[in-house]
Each structure stands twice: as C-alpha cells, then as structure tokens.
Amino acid sequence: MTDLLAKVQANAHRLDVYVGDHRVGTLERQGAAGSVFAYLPDVGRNDFASLLMPVRLESYAVPSALIPTFQQNLPEGFLRRKITERFGKVLATDDFVLLALTGANPIGRQRVVPSGFARNWAGPLQVDIDALMGDSKAGSLFAELLDRYIGFGVSGALPKVLVQGRATIHDEHWILKAGDDKLPGLAVNEFFTMRAAQCAGLPVPQFKLAENGTLLAVKRFDHDALGNALGFEDFCALLAMPPERKYGGTMERIFKAIDAYADGPRRLEAKETLVAAHLFCMAAGNTDAHLKNFGLVYADASDVRLAPMFDMVTTKVYPQYKNDIPAISVAGKKLQAPDKTFVRFAQERAGLTQARLREMAQRVAAGLEEASAEMAVHSRAHPAFKPIGAGMAREWAAGIKLLSYFDAPPKRALSAP
Ligand SMILES: Nc1ncnc2c1ncn2[C@@H]1O[C@H](COP(=O)(O)OP(=O)(O)OP(=O)(O)O)[C@@H](O)[C@H]1O
Ligand SMILES: [Mg+2]
C-alpha cells in the first residue's frame, strides 16, 4: 500500500483524464497552485470533460487553483480527515494529490488518474447491500468498509462509501452514508425527509434505511439503466466556484446555468422542480440545500437534465441549526418563508402561475403530512428516535403553516408585476 501511495504522489503532477473508456486529456500543475487541462487530438465532441469545457485544441487554465470541475468530488469533512489520518505519513495531501488518489472512483463520468495508471486502478467496494442494510451490526460493517477505503471521489461533510452491489442485470451503484455524533438520528432524519420529498412528488433516487437506523443507502443517479456512468456536475462546479463557496449561491445564477446547458422542456422542468425544492426546504426545515446539493446529469450535451433531489435533511431539528438561514438566496434574500419576493421570482423566472404555485405548495404540505404519519409509526417501533422524530414533526407542522401563505395570499403579493 505504501509503495502504491508513493507512486500516486510521484505521478500526481500530471494526471490522465478519461470520459468513459476514452482517454480525453491531461491535467497538469501549473506554477505553485495553478492547473491546466488540454484535450488530446481527435477527441469526439461528446467526450467533453465538463459542460464548461467543450472539446477544443486550446487548453483550459486556472492560474491559482485546480480547475473547478476537478474540485467537485474532492473529499471534504470526514473523508478528507480520514485520508490525512491514514495516509498523511506517505502523502502530502494538496488538491492535486487528493484528486490523484480519488479521481479513479468518482461521482460522474469523468475519471482522473495519475499519469500511466490504469483508468480503473481503484473502484467502488463490492458489497451485498441488502445484507448489509439488514445486519444488526450495519454500523460496524460500515466502519470496516471505511477502513478498506483507498479513495472515493465524493464530496460532503459526512462519512460515506461508494459501493457496488450485484443486481440481476448489471451491478448497481450506491452511496452508503452514516451520521455523526453531533447529529443524532441523522440517517433516519434523512430517510424521512427524503421520503417527504418523494411523497411531495419531487424526483428522488431510490433510498433505503438500515434496519437498525444507522445507515442510509442512496442509489446513484449518475449511472443509466445499463450501468454506464453519466455526467454529473453540481451547481458549484457549473458556476465555476470552488466547493468552499457552496453557500454563496443564488437561484438566479443556478437558473442561468440551466439556461446555458439544458434545452426546451428539460429547462422548464428543471426550474419548476427547483422552485418546488426550495419551497420544500423552507417547509421541511432544511437549511443545508447548498450549491453542491443540486446539479445537472447527462449522457451527452443534448440530454442535460436536473439531477434528482438528494441530501434532504431536516437540519432545523438540531439545536445548532435551529436558527440557521437557507443556503441559497432568491432575489438577494435568504428567504425563510414564501413571500411576495419568492412568488415574483417563481412567476418571472420559472413561468409559474399562481394556480401552479398553490398546487405545488399543497403537494409539499401533503408530502410532509404523509411522511410525518410514517415517521410516527417508525418512532413508536424505535423509541430512541422519538425525540428527533417529534422535533421533526414539529418543524414540518410549522412549515405546513408557512405554506398556507398560498391559500390566502395578500392580493398585492400575487398580482402580476
Ligand atoms: N444518489 C446520488 N447519486 C450520485 N451522486 C450523489 C448522490 N447523492 C449524493 N451524490 C454526490 O455526493 C455528494 C455528497 O453527498 P451528500 O450531499 O449526500 O453528502 P453530505 O456529506 O450529506 O453533504 P453535505 O456536506 O452537503 O452535508 C453530493 O454533493 C453529490 O455530488
Ligand atoms: Mg451534500
């Protein structure tokens, strides 16, 4: 292992970039912290490494950082600390080395490996997902998986592993997520918040809760029905922003990115879904729906659509987030509740009528109510979850009241501008 890591480090200044099976270009360090990416000659138009980087002869460079698209899946939080703890003696872990270590096994269709390494030198761990999720020791099995970890190209604060499980037709790809001590009951919280989103009619990937409530498994949406990797770029990367600016997003800029890359009905659908998601997050008490928690998914440039919803959590149930403000602003404001600014935005930028917005609010309220009833059943069977479950139900009930804004709006608020 030490030899392998030393080899990664030694070759990390120059990385080979693949899209699917095709080697498409080279990413190199430039100066102390800069980076430059160049396509190889004769790369097909559809083998672009990012929607922001169409295939061309001229190279792409950022003078003082890694090019944003290559920062998207760099480990953050728990996984980043884990790499430093485990490999810190062998690896000096700057962004380039982290990418060299994690880029063979990332979210999305882009693979990045140290020059000369095989495209698939590191891959997802093979796991019997159903058996793991049903095991009373799921938490410690997950910890063992983390210890077998070499490098997963996946962002986010929480512990997670990328796994591959056998299915009838092809292998399925899943993300397993665990909570942390400061956020009790997180996996169950995320499960029921995702369930509420699903009941509200928002698109979500398949997800499962471990029987003992310690883990959430979310099926990866960056693979098609045949198991081929699809492109996925989060809005942070699409706006050429580094991950640390994920709370600096505006809905207006997200819509601009949608206008730039998605066509026709998919464009409208994406905007409408994001308006509904924003409404859902306000009502569900999710203040962590930042730029890296939404993105575009595609097989090629003519097929760009909004990715399904993920990482929906009732953050406000935890005292440290009780008074938190939303992650994305609308018309310059971090809105805690629907108001005339929100309505005007939805009308002008997403073309939604009053009737449509009212119907959307009703669906969100119904989704929260349905999931709340299911959560109450779960809480009765799992008393340890009761306090968090009750707190979530209170947040949602307050959120449903906010949605009644659409039932009896002040006339002025809904009049056309
Ligand atoms: N179902 C999925 N399919 C493909 N990629 C996904 C899926 N769910 C999450 N991702 C990717 O993994 C990243 C991390 O996942 P997620 O946001 O759930 O983790 P987290 O640790 O809760 O993040 P945060 O730091 O926002 O709390 C996402 O930003 C996205 O790039
Ligand atoms: Mg996230």
Short mmCIF file of C-alpha atoms and ligand atoms in Angstrom, two decimals:
data_model
loop_
_atom_site.label_atom_id
_atom_site.label_comp_id
_atom_site.label_asym_id
_atom_site.label_seq_id
_atom_site.Cartn_x
_atom_site.Cartn_y
_atom_site.Cartn_z
CA MET A 1 0.00 0.00 0.00
CA THR A 2 2.77 2.44 0.97
CA ASP A 3 4.51 1.79 -2.38
CA LEU A 4 1.29 2.42 -4.25
CA LEU A 5 0.65 5.68 -2.41
CA ALA A 6 4.21 6.82 -3.03
CA LYS A 7 3.65 6.10 -6.73
CA VAL A 8 0.41 8.12 -6.67
CA GLN A 9 2.24 11.03 -5.07
CA ALA A 10 5.17 10.81 -7.52
CA ASN A 11 2.82 10.87 -10.51
CA ALA A 12 0.33 13.39 -9.17
CA HIS A 13 1.74 16.41 -11.02
CA ARG A 14 0.39 15.09 -14.30
CA LEU A 15 -2.98 13.37 -14.44
CA ASP A 16 -4.72 11.47 -17.22
CA VAL A 17 -8.38 12.33 -17.70
CA TYR A 18 -10.86 9.78 -19.07
CA VAL A 19 -14.51 10.05 -20.07
CA GLY A 20 -15.99 6.57 -20.05
CA ASP A 21 -13.34 4.30 -21.61
CA HIS A 22 -11.73 7.10 -23.59
CA ARG A 23 -8.64 8.95 -22.53
CA VAL A 24 -9.50 12.54 -23.41
CA GLY A 25 -6.83 14.78 -21.97
CA THR A 26 -4.14 15.71 -19.49
CA LEU A 27 -4.38 17.83 -16.37
CA GLU A 28 -1.12 19.31 -15.13
CA ARG A 29 0.07 21.50 -12.32
CA GLN A 30 0.97 25.00 -13.36
CA GLY A 31 3.14 27.03 -11.01
CA ALA A 32 2.62 26.67 -7.26
CA ALA A 33 -1.16 26.11 -7.20
CA GLY A 34 -2.46 26.52 -10.75
CA SER A 35 -3.68 23.92 -13.21
CA VAL A 36 -4.00 23.46 -16.94
CA PHE A 37 -6.11 20.95 -18.85
CA ALA A 38 -5.63 20.09 -22.51
CA TYR A 39 -7.63 17.71 -24.68
CA LEU A 40 -5.77 15.14 -26.74
CA PRO A 41 -6.08 15.48 -30.52
CA ASP A 42 -9.09 13.75 -32.12
CA VAL A 43 -11.32 13.59 -29.05
CA GLY A 44 -15.01 13.29 -30.03
CA ARG A 45 -17.32 16.27 -29.33
CA ASN A 46 -19.34 14.25 -26.85
CA ASP A 47 -16.32 13.20 -24.81
CA PHE A 48 -16.09 16.58 -23.05
CA ALA A 49 -14.69 16.52 -19.51
CA SER A 50 -17.16 19.16 -18.32
CA LEU A 51 -20.09 21.12 -19.74
CA LEU A 52 -17.90 24.17 -19.09
CA MET A 53 -15.07 22.80 -21.20
CA PRO A 54 -16.17 21.93 -24.74
CA VAL A 55 -13.62 19.90 -26.69
CA ARG A 56 -11.13 22.26 -28.33
CA LEU A 57 -7.43 22.47 -29.16
CA GLU A 58 -6.67 25.40 -26.90
CA SER A 59 -6.02 24.40 -23.29
CA TYR A 60 -8.04 25.49 -20.21
CA ALA A 61 -6.12 27.02 -17.32
CA VAL A 62 -6.75 28.44 -13.86
CA PRO A 63 -3.68 30.27 -12.54
CA SER A 64 -4.05 29.73 -8.79
CA ALA A 65 -6.27 26.69 -8.22
CA LEU A 66 -7.43 23.38 -9.53
CA ILE A 67 -9.94 23.89 -12.39
CA PRO A 68 -13.38 23.91 -10.62
CA THR A 69 -14.82 20.84 -12.35
CA PHE A 70 -11.92 18.79 -10.97
CA GLN A 71 -12.59 20.11 -7.45
CA GLN A 72 -16.20 18.92 -7.43
CA ASN A 73 -15.64 15.45 -5.99
CA LEU A 74 -12.67 16.17 -3.75
CA PRO A 75 -13.29 14.68 -0.33
CA GLU A 76 -14.40 17.17 2.29
CA GLY A 77 -15.09 16.83 6.00
CA PHE A 78 -14.86 13.29 7.35
CA LEU A 79 -13.28 11.64 4.30
CA ARG A 80 -10.65 14.34 3.96
CA ARG A 81 -9.67 13.94 7.63
CA LYS A 82 -9.60 10.18 7.16
CA ILE A 83 -7.12 10.48 4.28
CA THR A 84 -4.84 12.73 6.33
CA GLU A 85 -5.03 10.34 9.30
CA ARG A 86 -4.39 7.21 7.28
CA PHE A 87 -2.08 8.31 4.53
CA GLY A 88 -0.61 11.52 5.93
CA LYS A 89 2.77 9.93 6.61
CA VAL A 90 3.18 8.98 2.96
CA LEU A 91 1.18 11.63 1.13
CA ALA A 92 1.38 15.40 1.20
CA THR A 93 -2.29 16.00 0.51
CA ASP A 94 -2.95 19.10 -1.52
CA ASP A 95 -5.87 19.20 -4.01
CA PHE A 96 -3.81 17.68 -6.82
CA VAL A 97 -2.73 14.71 -4.73
CA LEU A 98 -6.27 14.26 -3.39
CA LEU A 99 -7.55 14.20 -6.95
CA ALA A 100 -4.85 11.71 -7.96
CA LEU A 101 -5.91 9.50 -5.07
CA THR A 102 -9.68 9.72 -5.50
CA GLY A 103 -10.25 10.51 -9.19
CA ALA A 104 -10.48 6.91 -10.47
CA ASN A 105 -13.64 6.27 -8.47
CA PRO A 106 -15.72 9.42 -8.52
CA ILE A 107 -19.28 10.63 -8.92
CA GLY A 108 -19.97 11.39 -12.59
CA ARG A 109 -18.41 10.15 -15.81
CA GLN A 110 -15.01 11.80 -15.58
CA ARG A 111 -12.10 9.66 -14.32
CA VAL A 112 -8.78 11.20 -13.31
CA VAL A 113 -5.72 9.05 -12.60
CA PRO A 114 -2.00 9.67 -12.08
CA SER A 115 -0.29 9.55 -15.45
CA GLY A 116 0.33 5.99 -16.52
CA PHE A 117 -2.15 4.45 -14.04
CA ALA A 118 -5.00 2.28 -15.35
CA ARG A 119 -8.35 4.07 -15.62
CA ASN A 120 -9.86 1.75 -13.02
CA TRP A 121 -6.92 1.24 -10.64
CA ALA A 122 -9.29 2.00 -7.73
CA GLY A 123 -13.01 1.25 -7.75
CA PRO A 124 -16.11 1.03 -5.57
CA LEU A 125 -16.16 -1.63 -2.86
CA GLN A 126 -18.21 -4.75 -3.65
CA VAL A 127 -20.93 -5.21 -1.08
CA ASP A 128 -24.12 -7.19 -0.67
CA ILE A 129 -26.15 -4.07 0.01
CA ASP A 130 -29.37 -5.73 1.20
CA ALA A 131 -27.48 -7.99 3.60
CA LEU A 132 -25.53 -5.03 4.98
CA MET A 133 -28.64 -2.89 5.44
CA GLY A 134 -30.41 -5.74 7.25
CA ASP A 135 -27.49 -6.57 9.56
CA SER A 136 -27.82 -5.60 13.20
CA LYS A 137 -24.12 -4.62 13.08
CA ALA A 138 -24.51 -2.40 9.98
CA GLY A 139 -22.67 0.47 11.71
CA SER A 140 -19.53 -1.53 12.44
CA LEU A 141 -19.60 -3.15 8.98
CA PHE A 142 -19.70 0.37 7.54
CA ALA A 143 -16.69 1.30 9.71
CA GLU A 144 -14.84 -1.73 8.27
CA LEU A 145 -15.67 -0.56 4.74
CA LEU A 146 -14.24 2.86 5.59
CA ASP A 147 -11.04 1.13 6.69
CA ARG A 148 -10.75 -0.73 3.39
CA TYR A 149 -11.12 2.60 1.67
CA ILE A 150 -8.44 3.85 -0.70
CA GLY A 151 -10.10 6.84 -2.22
CA PHE A 152 -13.63 7.74 -3.19
CA GLY A 153 -14.21 10.78 -5.34
CA VAL A 154 -17.20 12.05 -3.44
CA SER A 155 -17.71 15.33 -1.60
CA GLY A 156 -19.73 16.17 1.51
CA ALA A 157 -19.14 16.50 5.21
CA LEU A 158 -20.40 13.11 6.38
CA PRO A 159 -18.79 9.66 6.37
CA LYS A 160 -19.72 7.79 3.23
CA VAL A 161 -18.57 4.96 0.99
CA LEU A 162 -19.22 4.22 -2.67
CA VAL A 163 -20.29 0.64 -3.13
CA GLN A 164 -21.27 -1.65 -5.94
CA GLY A 165 -23.74 -4.47 -5.42
CA ARG A 166 -24.79 -7.36 -7.63
CA ALA A 167 -28.19 -6.99 -9.26
CA THR A 168 -29.99 -9.24 -11.75
CA ILE A 169 -28.96 -7.45 -14.93
CA HIS A 170 -25.93 -5.36 -14.05
CA ASP A 171 -24.11 -4.07 -10.99
CA GLU A 172 -25.84 -1.31 -9.06
CA HIS A 173 -24.01 1.65 -7.61
CA TRP A 174 -24.98 3.05 -4.23
CA ILE A 175 -23.71 5.57 -1.72
CA LEU A 176 -23.78 4.49 1.91
CA LYS A 177 -23.97 7.37 4.38
CA ALA A 178 -23.64 7.38 8.16
CA GLY A 179 -24.32 10.15 10.64
CA ASP A 180 -22.09 11.73 13.21
CA ASP A 181 -22.31 12.21 16.98
CA LYS A 182 -23.37 15.84 16.77
CA LEU A 183 -26.40 14.96 14.63
CA PRO A 184 -28.32 12.17 16.41
CA GLY A 185 -30.61 10.06 14.27
CA LEU A 186 -29.29 11.63 11.09
CA ALA A 187 -29.75 8.62 8.78
CA VAL A 188 -33.38 8.27 9.91
CA ASN A 189 -33.87 12.03 9.63
CA GLU A 190 -32.55 11.99 6.04
CA PHE A 191 -34.62 8.92 5.22
CA PHE A 192 -37.91 10.53 6.28
CA THR A 193 -37.05 13.95 4.85
CA MET A 194 -36.26 12.26 1.52
CA ARG A 195 -39.48 10.29 1.89
CA ALA A 196 -41.41 13.55 2.39
CA ALA A 197 -39.79 14.95 -0.76
CA GLN A 198 -40.78 11.80 -2.63
CA CYS A 199 -44.39 11.97 -1.33
CA ALA A 200 -44.45 15.63 -2.42
CA GLY A 201 -43.75 14.49 -5.98
CA LEU A 202 -40.13 15.66 -6.14
CA PRO A 203 -37.82 13.38 -8.14
CA VAL A 204 -35.59 11.33 -5.82
CA PRO A 205 -33.26 8.36 -6.34
CA GLN A 206 -34.07 5.06 -4.65
CA PHE A 207 -33.04 5.10 -0.97
CA LYS A 208 -33.13 2.65 1.93
CA LEU A 209 -32.66 2.87 5.66
CA ALA A 210 -30.63 0.23 7.51
CA GLU A 211 -32.89 -1.83 9.75
CA ASN A 212 -31.06 -0.57 12.84
CA GLY A 213 -31.30 3.04 11.62
CA THR A 214 -27.55 3.73 11.46
CA LEU A 215 -27.06 3.99 7.69
CA LEU A 216 -28.77 5.38 4.64
CA ALA A 217 -28.17 3.85 1.21
CA VAL A 218 -28.89 6.10 -1.77
CA LYS A 219 -28.82 4.66 -5.28
CA ARG A 220 -26.52 6.60 -7.57
CA PHE A 221 -28.29 8.57 -10.29
CA ASP A 222 -25.05 9.04 -12.23
CA HIS A 223 -25.49 5.66 -13.94
CA ASP A 224 -28.00 4.70 -16.62
CA ALA A 225 -30.16 1.58 -16.65
CA LEU A 226 -27.31 -0.38 -18.27
CA GLY A 227 -24.81 0.66 -15.60
CA ASN A 228 -22.94 3.21 -17.78
CA ALA A 229 -21.60 6.27 -15.97
CA LEU A 230 -23.47 9.51 -16.68
CA GLY A 231 -22.09 13.01 -16.35
CA PHE A 232 -22.98 14.82 -13.13
CA GLU A 233 -21.91 18.36 -12.33
CA ASP A 234 -23.11 20.19 -9.24
CA PHE A 235 -24.05 23.87 -9.45
CA CYS A 236 -20.90 24.91 -7.60
CA ALA A 237 -18.78 23.41 -10.38
CA LEU A 238 -21.19 24.62 -13.08
CA LEU A 239 -20.82 28.17 -11.77
CA ALA A 240 -17.02 27.72 -11.72
CA MET A 241 -16.99 28.21 -7.96
CA PRO A 242 -14.77 26.26 -5.54
CA PRO A 243 -16.56 23.94 -3.07
CA GLU A 244 -15.90 26.27 -0.13
CA ARG A 245 -18.25 28.78 -1.77
CA LYS A 246 -21.16 26.34 -1.78
CA TYR A 247 -23.24 28.62 0.49
CA GLY A 248 -22.69 31.60 -1.81
CA GLY A 249 -25.22 30.60 -4.45
CA THR A 250 -28.26 32.40 -5.80
CA MET A 251 -31.25 30.82 -7.53
CA GLU A 252 -30.78 33.37 -10.34
CA ARG A 253 -27.29 32.07 -11.14
CA ILE A 254 -28.47 28.48 -10.94
CA PHE A 255 -31.19 29.33 -13.49
CA LYS A 256 -28.55 30.90 -15.75
CA ALA A 257 -26.58 27.67 -15.69
CA ILE A 258 -29.77 25.77 -16.54
CA ASP A 259 -30.41 28.16 -19.45
CA ALA A 260 -26.86 27.60 -20.67
CA TYR A 261 -26.91 23.80 -20.66
CA ALA A 262 -30.46 22.41 -20.65
CA ASP A 263 -32.83 22.68 -23.59
CA GLY A 264 -36.56 23.14 -24.08
CA PRO A 265 -38.86 21.18 -21.80
CA ARG A 266 -35.97 19.96 -19.62
CA ARG A 267 -35.06 23.58 -18.90
CA LEU A 268 -38.58 24.42 -17.73
CA GLU A 269 -38.89 21.20 -15.80
CA ALA A 270 -35.57 21.87 -14.01
CA LYS A 271 -36.67 25.36 -12.95
CA GLU A 272 -40.07 24.22 -11.79
CA THR A 273 -38.53 21.38 -9.77
CA LEU A 274 -36.05 23.77 -8.15
CA VAL A 275 -38.84 26.16 -7.15
CA ALA A 276 -40.70 23.20 -5.61
CA ALA A 277 -37.49 22.02 -3.92
CA HIS A 278 -36.93 25.47 -2.46
CA LEU A 279 -40.47 25.52 -1.13
CA PHE A 280 -39.95 22.04 0.25
CA CYS A 281 -36.70 23.01 2.01
CA MET A 282 -38.35 26.04 3.63
CA ALA A 283 -41.24 23.91 4.86
CA ALA A 284 -39.17 20.89 5.91
CA GLY A 285 -36.60 22.97 7.80
CA ASN A 286 -33.68 22.02 5.53
CA THR A 287 -31.19 24.90 5.68
CA ASP A 288 -28.36 22.95 4.07
CA ALA A 289 -29.58 22.79 0.47
CA HIS A 290 -26.47 24.44 -0.95
CA LEU A 291 -24.94 24.57 -4.44
CA LYS A 292 -23.37 21.13 -4.17
CA ASN A 293 -26.70 19.53 -3.29
CA PHE A 294 -28.21 20.19 -6.73
CA GLY A 295 -26.76 19.57 -10.16
CA LEU A 296 -27.21 18.53 -13.76
CA VAL A 297 -26.97 14.98 -15.04
CA TYR A 298 -26.41 13.97 -18.66
CA ALA A 299 -25.45 11.25 -21.10
CA ASP A 300 -24.32 13.90 -23.59
CA ALA A 301 -24.72 17.62 -24.21
CA SER A 302 -28.13 17.21 -25.85
CA ASP A 303 -29.60 15.41 -22.86
CA VAL A 304 -28.94 17.63 -19.85
CA ARG A 305 -31.49 17.48 -17.02
CA LEU A 306 -31.75 18.33 -13.36
CA ALA A 307 -30.46 15.53 -11.13
CA PRO A 308 -32.95 14.09 -8.65
CA MET A 309 -33.02 15.52 -5.12
CA PHE A 310 -30.57 14.21 -2.53
CA ASP A 311 -29.18 15.16 0.89
CA MET A 312 -32.57 16.38 2.10
CA VAL A 313 -32.33 16.67 5.87
CA THR A 314 -34.47 18.43 8.49
CA THR A 315 -31.45 20.34 9.80
CA LYS A 316 -33.51 22.67 11.98
CA VAL A 317 -34.31 19.85 14.40
CA TYR A 318 -30.73 20.10 15.72
CA PRO A 319 -30.17 22.94 18.21
CA GLN A 320 -27.03 24.11 16.38
CA TYR A 321 -29.07 24.72 13.21
CA LYS A 322 -32.34 25.81 14.84
CA ASN A 323 -31.89 29.43 13.76
CA ASP A 324 -29.97 28.71 10.59
CA ILE A 325 -30.83 30.54 7.39
CA PRO A 326 -31.35 28.87 3.99
CA ALA A 327 -28.32 28.05 1.89
CA ILE A 328 -29.36 29.63 -1.43
CA SER A 329 -30.72 33.14 -1.90
CA VAL A 330 -33.62 34.29 -4.06
CA ALA A 331 -33.71 37.91 -5.28
CA GLY A 332 -30.86 38.77 -2.92
CA LYS A 333 -32.60 37.30 0.16
CA LYS A 334 -32.15 34.12 2.17
CA LEU A 335 -35.89 33.52 2.45
CA GLN A 336 -37.15 31.60 5.49
CA ALA A 337 -40.74 31.52 4.23
CA PRO A 338 -42.59 32.02 0.97
CA ASP A 339 -43.38 35.69 0.41
CA LYS A 340 -44.02 38.05 -2.46
CA THR A 341 -40.32 38.02 -3.46
CA PHE A 342 -40.48 34.26 -3.84
CA VAL A 343 -43.77 34.40 -5.74
CA ARG A 344 -42.48 37.07 -8.10
CA PHE A 345 -39.30 35.08 -8.72
CA ALA A 346 -41.28 31.92 -9.48
CA GLN A 347 -43.61 33.80 -11.82
CA GLU A 348 -40.98 35.80 -13.67
CA ARG A 349 -38.09 33.36 -13.82
CA ALA A 350 -39.80 29.99 -13.87
CA GLY A 351 -43.03 31.00 -15.62
CA LEU A 352 -45.19 29.53 -12.85
CA THR A 353 -48.76 30.72 -12.47
CA GLN A 354 -50.42 31.42 -9.13
CA ALA A 355 -52.52 28.31 -9.54
CA ARG A 356 -49.44 26.19 -10.22
CA LEU A 357 -47.65 27.56 -7.17
CA ARG A 358 -50.66 26.91 -4.98
CA GLU A 359 -50.88 23.34 -6.25
CA MET A 360 -47.13 22.91 -5.63
CA ALA A 361 -47.48 24.18 -2.05
CA GLN A 362 -50.36 21.78 -1.49
CA ARG A 363 -48.31 18.86 -2.76
CA VAL A 364 -45.40 19.78 -0.49
CA ALA A 365 -47.75 20.03 2.50
CA ALA A 366 -49.36 16.68 1.64
CA GLY A 367 -45.92 15.07 1.24
CA LEU A 368 -44.82 16.28 4.67
CA GLU A 369 -48.07 15.06 6.22
CA GLU A 370 -47.79 11.63 4.64
CA ALA A 371 -44.15 11.16 5.68
CA SER A 372 -44.94 12.52 9.15
CA ALA A 373 -47.51 9.76 9.65
CA GLU A 374 -44.98 7.13 8.54
CA MET A 375 -42.34 8.65 10.81
CA ALA A 376 -44.72 8.43 13.79
CA VAL A 377 -45.08 4.67 13.16
CA HIS A 378 -41.28 4.34 12.98
CA SER A 379 -40.85 6.32 16.21
CA ARG A 380 -43.24 4.02 18.07
CA ALA A 381 -41.21 0.99 16.99
CA HIS A 382 -37.82 2.70 17.63
CA PRO A 383 -38.13 4.74 20.82
CA ALA A 384 -34.52 6.00 20.54
CA PHE A 385 -35.62 8.07 17.54
CA LYS A 386 -38.67 9.52 19.31
CA PRO A 387 -37.21 12.89 20.42
CA ILE A 388 -35.76 13.66 16.96
CA GLY A 389 -38.89 12.33 15.23
CA ALA A 390 -41.11 14.51 17.40
CA GLY A 391 -38.89 17.54 16.77
CA MET A 392 -39.01 16.92 13.00
CA ALA A 393 -42.79 16.58 13.08
CA ARG A 394 -42.97 19.97 14.88
CA GLU A 395 -40.69 21.59 12.27
CA TRP A 396 -42.83 20.19 9.46
CA ALA A 397 -46.09 21.27 11.09
CA ALA A 398 -44.69 24.81 11.34
CA GLY A 399 -43.57 24.53 7.71
CA ILE A 400 -47.02 23.45 6.58
CA LYS A 401 -48.40 26.59 8.22
CA LEU A 402 -45.94 28.69 6.20
CA LEU A 403 -47.26 27.06 3.04
CA SER A 404 -50.77 28.27 3.82
CA TYR A 405 -49.46 31.62 2.54
CA PHE A 406 -50.55 30.35 -0.84
CA ASP A 407 -54.12 29.67 0.32
CA ALA A 408 -54.89 33.26 1.22
CA PRO A 409 -52.18 35.45 -0.23
CA PRO A 410 -52.27 39.20 0.29
CA LYS A 411 -53.65 40.39 -3.07
CA ARG A 412 -50.69 42.62 -3.75
CA ALA A 413 -48.23 39.75 -3.45
CA LEU A 414 -49.69 37.68 -6.23
CA SER A 415 -50.57 40.43 -8.65
CA ALA A 416 -48.57 40.43 -11.85
CA PRO A 417 -45.57 42.75 -11.70
N1 LIG B 1 -27.70 9.47 -5.34
C1 LIG B 1 -26.59 10.05 -5.75
N2 LIG B 1 -26.07 9.75 -6.97
C2 LIG B 1 -24.93 10.34 -7.41
N3 LIG B 1 -24.24 11.26 -6.69
C3 LIG B 1 -24.69 11.59 -5.48
C4 LIG B 1 -25.89 11.02 -4.94
N4 LIG B 1 -26.09 11.53 -3.70
C5 LIG B 1 -25.06 12.37 -3.47
N5 LIG B 1 -24.22 12.41 -4.54
C6 LIG B 1 -22.95 13.16 -4.66
O1 LIG B 1 -22.26 13.02 -3.44
C7 LIG B 1 -22.05 14.29 -2.84
C8 LIG B 1 -22.19 14.16 -1.34
O2 LIG B 1 -23.44 13.61 -1.00
P1 LIG B 1 -24.32 14.26 0.13
O3 LIG B 1 -24.61 15.66 -0.23
O4 LIG B 1 -25.47 13.36 0.35
O5 LIG B 1 -23.31 14.20 1.36
P2 LIG B 1 -23.22 15.03 2.71
O6 LIG B 1 -21.99 14.57 3.39
O7 LIG B 1 -24.51 14.93 3.43
O8 LIG B 1 -23.03 16.50 2.18
P3 LIG B 1 -23.10 17.90 2.94
O9 LIG B 1 -21.70 18.30 3.16
O10 LIG B 1 -23.83 18.73 1.94
O11 LIG B 1 -23.90 17.67 4.19
C9 LIG B 1 -23.07 15.20 -3.50
O12 LIG B 1 -22.69 16.55 -3.47
C10 LIG B 1 -23.13 14.64 -4.90
O13 LIG B 1 -22.02 15.08 -5.64
MG MG B 2 -24.42 17.44 0.38
#
